[in-house]
Short mmCIF file of C-alpha atoms in Angstrom, two decimals:
data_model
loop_
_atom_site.label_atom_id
_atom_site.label_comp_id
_atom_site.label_asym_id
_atom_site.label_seq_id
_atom_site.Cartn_x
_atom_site.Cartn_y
_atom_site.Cartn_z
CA UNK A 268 0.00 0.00 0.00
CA UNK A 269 1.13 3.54 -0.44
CA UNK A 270 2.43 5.52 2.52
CA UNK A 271 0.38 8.75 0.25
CA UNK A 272 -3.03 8.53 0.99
CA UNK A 273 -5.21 9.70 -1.50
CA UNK A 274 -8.01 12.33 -0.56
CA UNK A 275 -10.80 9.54 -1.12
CA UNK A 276 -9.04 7.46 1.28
CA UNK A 277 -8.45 9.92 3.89
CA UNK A 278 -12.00 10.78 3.76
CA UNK A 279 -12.98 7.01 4.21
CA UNK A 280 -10.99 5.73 6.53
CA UNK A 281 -12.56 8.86 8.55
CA UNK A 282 -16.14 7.38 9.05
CA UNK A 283 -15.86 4.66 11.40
CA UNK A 284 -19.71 4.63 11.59
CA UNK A 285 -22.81 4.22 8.91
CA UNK A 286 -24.27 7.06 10.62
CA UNK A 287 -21.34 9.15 10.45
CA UNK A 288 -20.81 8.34 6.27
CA UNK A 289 -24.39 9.02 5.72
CA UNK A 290 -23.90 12.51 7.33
CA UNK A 291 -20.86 13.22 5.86
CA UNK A 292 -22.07 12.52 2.16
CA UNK A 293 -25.41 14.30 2.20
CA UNK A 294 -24.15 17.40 3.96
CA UNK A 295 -21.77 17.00 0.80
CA UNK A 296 -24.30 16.23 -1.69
CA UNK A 297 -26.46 19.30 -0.27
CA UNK A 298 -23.42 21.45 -0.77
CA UNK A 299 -23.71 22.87 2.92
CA UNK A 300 -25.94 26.27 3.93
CA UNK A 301 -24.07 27.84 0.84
CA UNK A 302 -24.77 25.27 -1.82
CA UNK A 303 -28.74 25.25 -0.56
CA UNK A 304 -28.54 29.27 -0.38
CA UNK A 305 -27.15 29.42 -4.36
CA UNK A 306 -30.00 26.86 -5.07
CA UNK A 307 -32.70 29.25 -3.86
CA UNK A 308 -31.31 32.60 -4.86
CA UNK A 309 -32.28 32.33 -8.77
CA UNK A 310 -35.50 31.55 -8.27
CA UNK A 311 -35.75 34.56 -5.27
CA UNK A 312 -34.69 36.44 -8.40
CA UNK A 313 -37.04 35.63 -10.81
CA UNK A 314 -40.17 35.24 -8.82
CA UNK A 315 -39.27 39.02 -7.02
CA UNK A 316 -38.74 40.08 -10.65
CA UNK A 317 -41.63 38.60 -12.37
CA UNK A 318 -43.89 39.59 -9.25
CA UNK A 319 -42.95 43.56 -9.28
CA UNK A 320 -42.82 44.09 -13.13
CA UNK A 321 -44.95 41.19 -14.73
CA UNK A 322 -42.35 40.96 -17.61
CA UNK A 323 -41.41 37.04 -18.26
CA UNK A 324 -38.48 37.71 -20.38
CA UNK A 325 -36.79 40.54 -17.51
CA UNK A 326 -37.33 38.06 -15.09
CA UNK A 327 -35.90 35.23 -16.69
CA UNK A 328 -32.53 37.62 -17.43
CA UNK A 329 -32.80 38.46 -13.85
CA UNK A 330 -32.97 34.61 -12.92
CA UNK A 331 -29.95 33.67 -15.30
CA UNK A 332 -28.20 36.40 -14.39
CA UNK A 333 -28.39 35.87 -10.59
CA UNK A 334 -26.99 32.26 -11.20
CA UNK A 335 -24.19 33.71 -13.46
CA UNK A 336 -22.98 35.91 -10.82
CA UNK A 337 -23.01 33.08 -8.08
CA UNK A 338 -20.64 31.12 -10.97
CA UNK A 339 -18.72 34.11 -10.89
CA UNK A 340 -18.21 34.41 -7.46
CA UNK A 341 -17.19 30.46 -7.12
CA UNK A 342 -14.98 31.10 -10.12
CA UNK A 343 -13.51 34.45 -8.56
CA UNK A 344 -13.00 32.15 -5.38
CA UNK A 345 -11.27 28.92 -7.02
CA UNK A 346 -14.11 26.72 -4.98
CA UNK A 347 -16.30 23.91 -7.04
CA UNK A 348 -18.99 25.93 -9.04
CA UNK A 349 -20.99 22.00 -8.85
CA UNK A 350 -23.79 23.48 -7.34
CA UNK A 351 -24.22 26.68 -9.18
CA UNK A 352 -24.29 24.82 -12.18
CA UNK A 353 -26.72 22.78 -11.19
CA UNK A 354 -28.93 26.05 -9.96
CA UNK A 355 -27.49 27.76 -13.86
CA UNK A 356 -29.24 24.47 -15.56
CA UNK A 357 -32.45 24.70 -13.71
CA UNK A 358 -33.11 28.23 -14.15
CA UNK A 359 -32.48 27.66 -17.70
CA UNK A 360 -34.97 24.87 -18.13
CA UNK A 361 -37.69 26.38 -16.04
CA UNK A 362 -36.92 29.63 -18.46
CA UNK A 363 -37.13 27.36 -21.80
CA UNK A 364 -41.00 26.40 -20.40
CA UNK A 365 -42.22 29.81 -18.99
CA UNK A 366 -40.97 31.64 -22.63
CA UNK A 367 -42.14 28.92 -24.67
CA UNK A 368 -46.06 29.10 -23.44
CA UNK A 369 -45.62 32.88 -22.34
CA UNK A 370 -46.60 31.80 -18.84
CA UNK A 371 -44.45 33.03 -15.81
CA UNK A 372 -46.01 29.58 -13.75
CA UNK A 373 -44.34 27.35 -16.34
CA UNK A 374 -41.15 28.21 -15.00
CA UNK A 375 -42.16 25.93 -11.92
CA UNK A 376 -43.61 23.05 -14.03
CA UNK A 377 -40.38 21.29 -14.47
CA UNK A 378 -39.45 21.39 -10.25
CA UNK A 379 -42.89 19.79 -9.65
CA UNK A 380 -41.74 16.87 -12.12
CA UNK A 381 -38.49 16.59 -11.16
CA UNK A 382 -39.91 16.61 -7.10
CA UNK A 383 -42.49 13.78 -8.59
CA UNK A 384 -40.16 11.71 -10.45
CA UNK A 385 -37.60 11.78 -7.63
CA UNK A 386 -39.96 10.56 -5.51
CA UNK A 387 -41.26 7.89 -7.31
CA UNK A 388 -37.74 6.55 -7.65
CA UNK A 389 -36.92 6.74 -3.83
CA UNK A 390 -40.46 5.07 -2.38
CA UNK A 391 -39.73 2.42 -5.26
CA UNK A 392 -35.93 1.67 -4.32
CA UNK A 393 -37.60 1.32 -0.69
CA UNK A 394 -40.13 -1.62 -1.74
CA UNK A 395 -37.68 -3.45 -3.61
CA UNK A 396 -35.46 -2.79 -0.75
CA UNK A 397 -32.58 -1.50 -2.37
CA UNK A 398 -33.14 2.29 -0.59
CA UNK A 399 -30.95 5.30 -2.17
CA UNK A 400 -29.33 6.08 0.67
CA UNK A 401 -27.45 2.40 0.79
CA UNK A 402 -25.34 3.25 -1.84
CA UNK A 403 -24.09 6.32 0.51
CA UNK A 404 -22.74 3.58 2.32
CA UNK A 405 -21.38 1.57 -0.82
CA UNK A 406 -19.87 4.41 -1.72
CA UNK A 407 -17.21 4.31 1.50
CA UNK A 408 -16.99 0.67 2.06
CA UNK A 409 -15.70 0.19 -1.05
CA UNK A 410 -18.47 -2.29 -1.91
CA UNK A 411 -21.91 -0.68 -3.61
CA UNK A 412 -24.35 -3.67 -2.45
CA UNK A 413 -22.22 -5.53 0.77
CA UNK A 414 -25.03 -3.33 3.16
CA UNK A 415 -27.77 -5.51 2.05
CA UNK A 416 -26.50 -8.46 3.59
CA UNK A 417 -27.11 -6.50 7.29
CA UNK A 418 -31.20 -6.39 7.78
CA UNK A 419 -30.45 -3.54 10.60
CA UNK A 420 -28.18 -1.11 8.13
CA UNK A 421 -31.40 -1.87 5.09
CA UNK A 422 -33.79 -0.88 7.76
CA UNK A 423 -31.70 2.05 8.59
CA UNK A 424 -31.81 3.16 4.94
CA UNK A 425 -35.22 2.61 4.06
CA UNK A 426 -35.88 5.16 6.92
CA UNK A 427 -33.78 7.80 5.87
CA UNK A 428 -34.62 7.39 2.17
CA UNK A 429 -38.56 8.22 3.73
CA UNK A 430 -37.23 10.91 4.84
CA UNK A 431 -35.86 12.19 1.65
CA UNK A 432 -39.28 11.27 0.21
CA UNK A 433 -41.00 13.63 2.58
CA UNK A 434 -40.17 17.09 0.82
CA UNK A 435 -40.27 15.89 -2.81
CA UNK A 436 -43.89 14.34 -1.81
CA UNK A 437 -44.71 17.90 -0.12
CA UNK A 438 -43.73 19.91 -2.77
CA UNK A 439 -45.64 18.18 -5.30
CA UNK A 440 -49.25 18.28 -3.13
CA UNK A 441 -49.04 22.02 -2.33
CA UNK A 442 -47.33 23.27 -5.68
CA UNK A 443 -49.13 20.97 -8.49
CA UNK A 444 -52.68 21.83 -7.24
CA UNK A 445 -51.73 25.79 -7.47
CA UNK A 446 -49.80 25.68 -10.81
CA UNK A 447 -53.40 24.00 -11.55
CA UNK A 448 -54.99 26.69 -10.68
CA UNK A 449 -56.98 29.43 -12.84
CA UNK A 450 -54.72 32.65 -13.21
CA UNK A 451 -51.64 33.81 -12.96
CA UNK A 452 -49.94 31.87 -10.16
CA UNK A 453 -46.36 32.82 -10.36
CA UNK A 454 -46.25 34.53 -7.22
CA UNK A 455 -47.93 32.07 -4.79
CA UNK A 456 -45.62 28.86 -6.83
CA UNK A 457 -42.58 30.83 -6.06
CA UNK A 458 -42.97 31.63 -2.58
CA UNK A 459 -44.21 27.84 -2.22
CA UNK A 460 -40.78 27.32 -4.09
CA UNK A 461 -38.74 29.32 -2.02
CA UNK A 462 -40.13 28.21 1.42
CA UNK A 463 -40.26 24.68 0.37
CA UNK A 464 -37.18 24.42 -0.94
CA UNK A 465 -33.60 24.67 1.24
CA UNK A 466 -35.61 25.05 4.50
CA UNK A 467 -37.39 21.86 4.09
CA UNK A 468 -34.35 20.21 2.61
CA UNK A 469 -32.62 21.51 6.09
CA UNK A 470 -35.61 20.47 8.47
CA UNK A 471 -35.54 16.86 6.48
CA UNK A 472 -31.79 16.87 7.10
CA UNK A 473 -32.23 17.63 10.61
CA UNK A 474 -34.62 14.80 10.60
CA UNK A 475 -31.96 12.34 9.69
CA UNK A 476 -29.43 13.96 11.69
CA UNK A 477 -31.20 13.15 14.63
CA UNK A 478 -31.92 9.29 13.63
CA UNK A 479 -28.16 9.06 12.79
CA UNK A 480 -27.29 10.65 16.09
CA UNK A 481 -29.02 7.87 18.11
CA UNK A 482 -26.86 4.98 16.15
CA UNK A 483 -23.71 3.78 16.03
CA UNK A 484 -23.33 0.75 13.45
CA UNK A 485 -19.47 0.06 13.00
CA UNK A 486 -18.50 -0.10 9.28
CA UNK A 487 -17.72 -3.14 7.59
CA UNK A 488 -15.28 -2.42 5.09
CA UNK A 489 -14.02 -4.55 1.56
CA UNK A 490 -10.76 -6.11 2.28
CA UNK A 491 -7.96 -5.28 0.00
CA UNK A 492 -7.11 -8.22 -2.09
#
């Protein structure tokens, strides 16, 4: 073995714990209070935008170019730009459906999919029993499907898959029945947006931080051959 340790390694052999892997990896998949913030500020801009001057294609500038300056701040920085991308791309799809009806609600049509199919995906992966979260901890062990074998570490991941469920599922009742509803509902879908997205994201994560807190299942790791 090599006395240089690569970063992956390091950050492995750090999580002695499932609970403390799971943690780890979707604080890092959330991309921390920042990452959730850069997530929500587009949006904040286009919705505030939209809402005071009822022009789609000002607002979508303003949207795109709220996301560009969060890229160029990352950039400016020398930090990952992962998640501002990710915010760039969905401004720009949500912008490619509210100019192509004319319809500032549009913009929120492709969220309230997304929010659907993701949870669709999850509460299936939990009746087959193959939860999303157990390939968090394939993803340190070294082995994407040894978990299974341990009925107490499935169990453990079916529950804080739910919990993952819970927002997209939320989302989807409260924003699909407004975006359903007659007149312009831009306003109302983007607050609902905004207040349902990074603080229910955080409240969920504080869920799971508190079921991972109470836990303390050793990791079993893949033998080097």
């Amino acid at each position: 073995m090599s006395e240089v340790e690569t970063g992956t390694e390091r950050e492995t052999a750090a999580h002695d714990t499932v609970e403390a892997a799971v943690r780890a990896q979707l604080n890092k998949a959330l991309g921390g209070v920042r990452g959730m913030a850069e997530a929500a500020v587009p949006t904040i801009a286009f919705t505030g935008t939209y809402v005071a001057i009822e022009d789609i294609k000002i607002a979508v500038a303003a949207g795109i170019g709220a996301a560009v300056v969060l890229l160029a701040v990352r950039l400016a920085q020398r930090s990952s730009p992962q998640f501002v991308l990710n915010s760039l791309v969905g401004i720009a799809i949500a912008a490619f459906f509210a100019l192509r009806s004319g319809k500032a609600e549009d913009a929120f049509l492709p969220g309230i999919l997304l929010n659907a199919g993701y949870g669709v995906v999850m509460i299936f992966s939990i009746a087959v029993r193959w939860p999303i979260v157990g390939f968090i901890i394939g993803s340190v062990t070294g082995d994407p499907t040894a978990w299974r074998s341990d009925p107490g570490i499935v169990r453990l991941c079916a529950r804080l898959t739910w919990l993952l469920v819970l927002p997209c599922v939320a989302r989807v009742a409260v924003q699909y029945p407004i975006y359903l509803a007659d007149g312009d509902q831009s306003g109302l879908l983007g607050t609902a947006k905004i207040v349902m997205g990074w603080p229910l994201q955080v409240a969920a994560l504080a869920a799971m931080v508190w079921l991972l807190a109470r836990g303390r299942t050793p990791i079993k790791r893949e033998e080097p051959a």
